[in-house]
């Protein structure tokens, strides 16, 4: 253990000394980028200024923010929130990093720091729902008369009831193998459906409340971006009181916050709310809501799909009817009764479930009706569209309403309330933090001059006091020596009719040169399947394709067989970690632009254009740059890794926006010569 003087023991110990002690205790090695990041995080927590840190794979960024965060938590007697986008990172922090780190820091800090994980209420079993026998109302009728689906659901629910007797946490993620969302709804509740601690007869044993109680006493609480959004953006106090938030996987923050702030309304959902109310309110009120649902179903069938510029008049009438009927039912259900009132537990639960459903219907219908109050579409706060989906040959339609931007919400309710540290391996796009800073609601560095000690970006908005710094600590990998970026300029631009024969030939040649060892990242499942089928007809190696088994199983098979390839789509762009010889070639079929008919993307681009900006570059190219950087990041996962990132979309070399995209990628040595890249792959294969 690194030796500290008496004056440097406890929360007064310099962060650099704490980090060194932790690294030594954990058997690691000092890394310059990690030390720079830890110092920057300590400065941010001391000054209250926000910080964005790009830290490449292998930097050790978890320790770099956890060490100063823990010291701050103990020194200020405040909880620090650490938010992630993925379950995998949550598990890494809670199951590996924090247990080892807190043990290593205990001799230095004088006590062992504490930590907890906290998820949304719907992620935990509800004991009251299980014991009362309350059933979830399925928002659709598609499976009600399918004997196989019904029996499968029954088996899963029975298993959940058995698991409820064994589990100590009630956390869905600890159930292996898992169950369907429909089965889980039978034993869980949303925040709106929960009876609350003052009314629930089993509140003392509530899994969710136990998790919240543990989190309230912890120094560090690990959560997810969705719960962070509910706490900060929606104003529901679901997290412990805190003054610091660390956002890991920050490149996903805007999408997760947008998802939380998006509402959906379906005719089947309104019908489900009406049925839930039927035995609790006057039948006339339930019938009114049911009639409104039937009317909504009829008018949505005739309404256009895609983004709406205005609400069709028949839809507006039926939305008003839905909103008014839901409000009447909500009023008839009445206020919650206090514990001890004359109402049994089952009735109280039924009333709460019904109230939550009609309240959701009322709120979304009202939001849809007011979404077009402003005449100028570019200034409207919400975007509305209609989608269509099919399940078991039954087609249904849904209305969606989402915020045009979450920048203002984040600026006021996240950055305006806490000191925020944002980090990821991909935050610098086109050589700057500006693209993501705009989405977060932070001022761009162009507004002010960077201070002398700035690490790569700086912004200051005097009106809001949103001061932030950007720091790129680089990567321990020598990208220019370890990797090649190959852009296939000679290929024709990708079209809409699937992969071209020339691209299929290119894939075959690259895979043969590498001897397998290839991860193919495709923009659609159709393209991935086409490439897999074509390669199986040409090459004798093992070709794995997403959808043929669980993703985890496919990745494990790929990692274990150096003569294999794995093709897939979006979840592989960010979720694959295969160090070593099994992965020496990453192929990307086309620039991962969002769909041009995506209603939210189109609306956001139009709003930027209306303000005089470049909507395509700000929205679509930024989205594509993030995914490209994440995809390219699959190549080098360990210090000894070598290989090629091959982008098979010639537009990266020929279009004006190609420079922005290339500037968002790691600094690989670059070539456009297919012979050069095949020769390099062959040498890796044979070496």
XYZ file of C-alpha atoms in Angstrom, residues 383-656:
274
model
C -43.330 16.723 -31.701
C -46.330 14.491 -32.486
C -46.462 11.489 -34.783
C -48.435 8.317 -35.406
C -46.897 4.878 -35.829
C -48.247 1.495 -36.821
C -47.146 -1.890 -35.539
C -48.148 -5.500 -35.988
C -48.236 -8.345 -33.465
C -49.633 -11.811 -34.205
C -51.090 -10.466 -37.477
C -53.002 -7.768 -35.569
C -52.225 -4.178 -36.605
C -52.545 -1.320 -34.140
C -51.711 2.378 -34.164
C -50.156 4.622 -31.542
C -49.803 8.364 -31.051
C -46.497 9.646 -29.685
C -45.521 13.018 -28.234
C -41.874 13.809 -27.487
C -39.904 16.950 -26.632
C -38.300 18.706 -29.579
C -35.252 19.263 -27.362
C -34.249 18.364 -23.825
C -31.427 20.914 -23.703
C -33.424 23.439 -21.690
C -34.635 20.800 -19.266
C -31.117 19.502 -18.686
C -29.672 22.986 -18.283
C -32.247 24.040 -15.696
C -32.981 20.844 -13.814
C -29.740 18.886 -13.964
C -26.841 21.310 -14.501
C -28.677 24.052 -12.654
C -29.120 21.925 -9.522
C -25.915 19.865 -9.158
C -22.289 19.775 -10.169
C -22.222 17.384 -13.128
C -19.329 15.321 -14.496
C -20.008 13.742 -17.897
C -17.731 11.069 -19.290
C -17.538 8.559 -22.121
C -15.066 7.235 -24.648
C -16.915 9.255 -27.311
C -17.774 12.863 -26.494
C -15.503 14.742 -28.915
C -17.167 14.856 -32.348
C -15.487 16.541 -35.267
C -12.691 17.597 -32.940
C -14.923 19.439 -30.450
C -17.273 18.940 -27.505
C -19.684 21.471 -29.027
C -22.042 19.024 -30.735
C -22.969 17.292 -27.496
C -22.736 20.460 -25.394
C -25.588 21.927 -27.446
C -27.720 18.863 -26.823
C -27.023 19.055 -23.084
C -28.002 22.721 -22.943
C -24.466 23.912 -22.167
C -22.932 26.973 -23.869
C -20.438 26.156 -26.598
C -16.816 27.120 -26.240
C -17.128 29.511 -29.189
C -18.831 32.007 -26.864
C -15.737 32.653 -24.742
C -11.995 32.264 -24.862
C -10.604 29.120 -23.297
C -8.743 29.699 -20.024
C -5.034 28.812 -19.858
C -5.642 25.613 -17.866
C -8.409 24.424 -20.153
C -8.139 20.866 -21.377
C -9.895 21.053 -24.705
C -13.156 22.984 -24.412
C -14.798 25.598 -22.256
C -18.115 27.358 -22.036
C -19.682 30.010 -19.833
C -23.174 31.451 -19.987
C -23.315 34.355 -17.493
C -27.119 34.382 -17.601
C -27.380 30.860 -16.252
C -23.974 30.494 -14.604
C -23.427 27.271 -16.550
C -19.649 27.094 -16.518
C -18.087 23.914 -17.845
C -14.756 22.556 -19.018
C -13.937 19.869 -21.538
C -11.007 17.504 -21.252
C -9.830 14.769 -23.612
C -7.371 12.566 -21.712
C -6.727 10.424 -24.761
C -6.201 6.685 -24.690
C -3.435 4.320 -23.591
C -3.570 2.828 -27.094
C -1.217 4.055 -29.826
C -3.993 4.173 -32.423
C -1.764 5.184 -35.331
C 0.496 2.178 -34.741
C -2.100 -0.354 -33.600
C -4.910 0.313 -36.038
C -5.736 1.195 -39.619
C -8.791 3.127 -40.760
C -9.684 1.905 -44.231
C -12.285 3.865 -46.208
C -13.394 2.001 -49.336
C -13.569 5.041 -51.615
C -13.796 2.906 -54.758
C -17.138 1.352 -53.793
C -20.384 2.840 -55.137
C -22.441 4.785 -52.558
C -24.843 2.492 -50.699
C -28.365 2.308 -52.088
C -31.794 1.221 -50.901
C -31.788 -2.194 -52.593
C -29.541 -4.020 -50.171
C -25.788 -4.546 -50.277
C -24.263 -4.179 -53.744
C -22.335 -7.048 -55.372
C -19.195 -4.912 -55.106
C -19.646 -4.534 -51.338
C -20.270 -8.259 -50.885
C -17.053 -8.935 -52.806
C -15.245 -6.434 -50.567
C -16.530 -8.134 -47.406
C -15.449 -11.536 -48.703
C -11.960 -10.271 -49.554
C -11.454 -8.615 -46.170
C -12.699 -11.642 -44.225
C -10.449 -13.989 -46.181
C -7.450 -11.720 -45.643
C -8.132 -11.625 -41.899
C -8.910 -15.355 -41.669
C -12.203 -14.527 -39.973
C -11.704 -12.521 -36.759
C -14.223 -9.985 -38.060
C -17.123 -8.072 -36.548
C -19.577 -6.756 -39.131
C -21.657 -3.784 -37.979
C -24.615 -3.176 -40.270
C -27.217 -0.444 -40.448
C -30.092 -2.932 -40.663
C -30.808 -6.543 -39.831
C -31.712 -7.104 -43.457
C -28.196 -6.083 -44.519
C -26.564 -8.214 -41.818
C -28.518 -11.295 -42.910
C -27.754 -10.652 -46.578
C -24.031 -10.399 -45.863
C -24.067 -13.526 -43.674
C -25.936 -15.590 -46.257
C -23.627 -14.445 -49.063
C -20.445 -15.135 -47.089
C -21.613 -18.612 -46.089
C -21.791 -19.449 -49.787
C -18.198 -18.335 -50.382
C -16.173 -18.991 -47.222
C -15.719 -22.120 -45.106
C -15.327 -20.387 -41.741
C -18.007 -19.937 -39.081
C -20.464 -17.122 -39.825
C -22.557 -15.997 -36.862
C -25.476 -13.634 -37.339
C -27.474 -11.714 -34.762
C -30.938 -13.143 -34.236
C -29.832 -16.759 -34.621
C -29.145 -17.003 -30.869
C -29.026 -14.635 -27.924
C -26.551 -11.803 -28.440
C -24.476 -12.803 -25.395
C -24.183 -16.386 -26.650
C -23.145 -15.249 -30.125
C -20.466 -12.936 -28.713
C -19.123 -15.752 -26.544
C -18.934 -18.099 -29.549
C -17.228 -15.412 -31.607
C -14.657 -14.703 -28.896
C -13.864 -18.411 -28.516
C -13.298 -19.093 -32.249
C -10.623 -17.038 -34.025
C -11.813 -18.396 -37.387
C -15.293 -16.928 -37.056
C -17.115 -13.734 -37.951
C -20.084 -12.081 -36.263
C -22.542 -9.900 -38.169
C -25.225 -7.808 -36.529
C -26.808 -4.437 -36.028
C -27.261 -1.669 -33.466
C -26.743 -3.503 -30.138
C -23.347 -4.761 -31.363
C -22.164 -1.230 -32.135
C -21.837 -0.451 -28.430
C -22.068 -3.764 -26.572
C -19.170 -5.950 -27.738
C -15.922 -6.254 -25.774
C -13.668 -8.896 -27.365
C -9.962 -8.237 -26.737
C -7.273 -10.366 -28.355
C -6.877 -12.177 -31.661
C -10.554 -13.058 -32.095
C -11.291 -9.506 -33.279
C -8.878 -7.857 -35.699
C -11.306 -6.466 -38.260
C -14.355 -4.242 -37.740
C -16.442 -3.683 -40.877
C -19.095 -0.956 -41.090
C -21.395 -1.194 -44.104
C -22.674 2.397 -44.204
C -22.776 5.653 -42.278
C -25.349 5.056 -39.519
C -27.507 8.096 -40.196
C -30.930 8.043 -38.516
C -33.838 7.200 -40.777
C -34.793 10.254 -42.849
C -38.457 9.644 -42.018
C -37.827 9.569 -38.249
C -40.344 12.171 -37.006
C -38.247 13.458 -34.128
C -35.054 13.697 -36.177
C -36.862 15.545 -38.991
C -38.434 17.996 -36.553
C -35.142 18.690 -34.804
C -33.345 19.263 -38.096
C -36.040 21.674 -39.237
C -35.817 23.615 -35.955
C -32.039 24.022 -36.345
C -32.465 25.130 -39.970
C -35.088 27.678 -38.889
C -32.551 29.230 -36.500
C -30.025 29.567 -39.320
C -27.990 26.491 -38.442
C -27.172 23.293 -40.319
C -29.853 20.825 -39.230
C -28.324 17.879 -41.047
C -24.883 18.334 -39.496
C -26.230 19.189 -36.043
C -28.675 16.287 -35.797
C -28.128 13.488 -38.331
C -24.350 13.772 -38.747
C -23.862 14.053 -34.973
C -25.948 10.908 -34.454
C -23.921 9.084 -37.111
C -20.588 10.313 -35.714
C -21.428 8.988 -32.249
C -22.308 5.545 -33.563
C -19.280 5.427 -35.875
C -16.997 6.266 -32.967
C -18.654 3.629 -30.805
C -18.389 1.048 -33.581
C -14.728 1.824 -34.273
C -14.109 1.513 -30.537
C -14.833 -2.224 -30.743
C -11.410 -2.834 -32.346
C -8.826 -1.989 -29.670
C -9.936 -3.376 -26.303
C -6.533 -4.368 -24.883
C -3.042 -2.872 -25.085
C -1.801 -5.662 -27.358
C -4.663 -5.481 -29.855
C -4.051 -4.718 -33.542
C -6.365 -4.502 -36.504
C -8.424 -2.626 -39.072
C -11.611 -0.580 -39.042
C -13.055 -0.806 -42.548
C -15.793 1.668 -43.498
C -17.412 0.457 -46.705
C -19.310 3.679 -47.381
C -17.415 5.847 -49.866
C -19.294 8.979 -48.736
C -16.946 9.182 -45.718
C -14.215 10.067 -48.246
C -16.192 11.945 -50.901
C -18.804 14.066 -49.090
C -18.185 17.377 -47.348
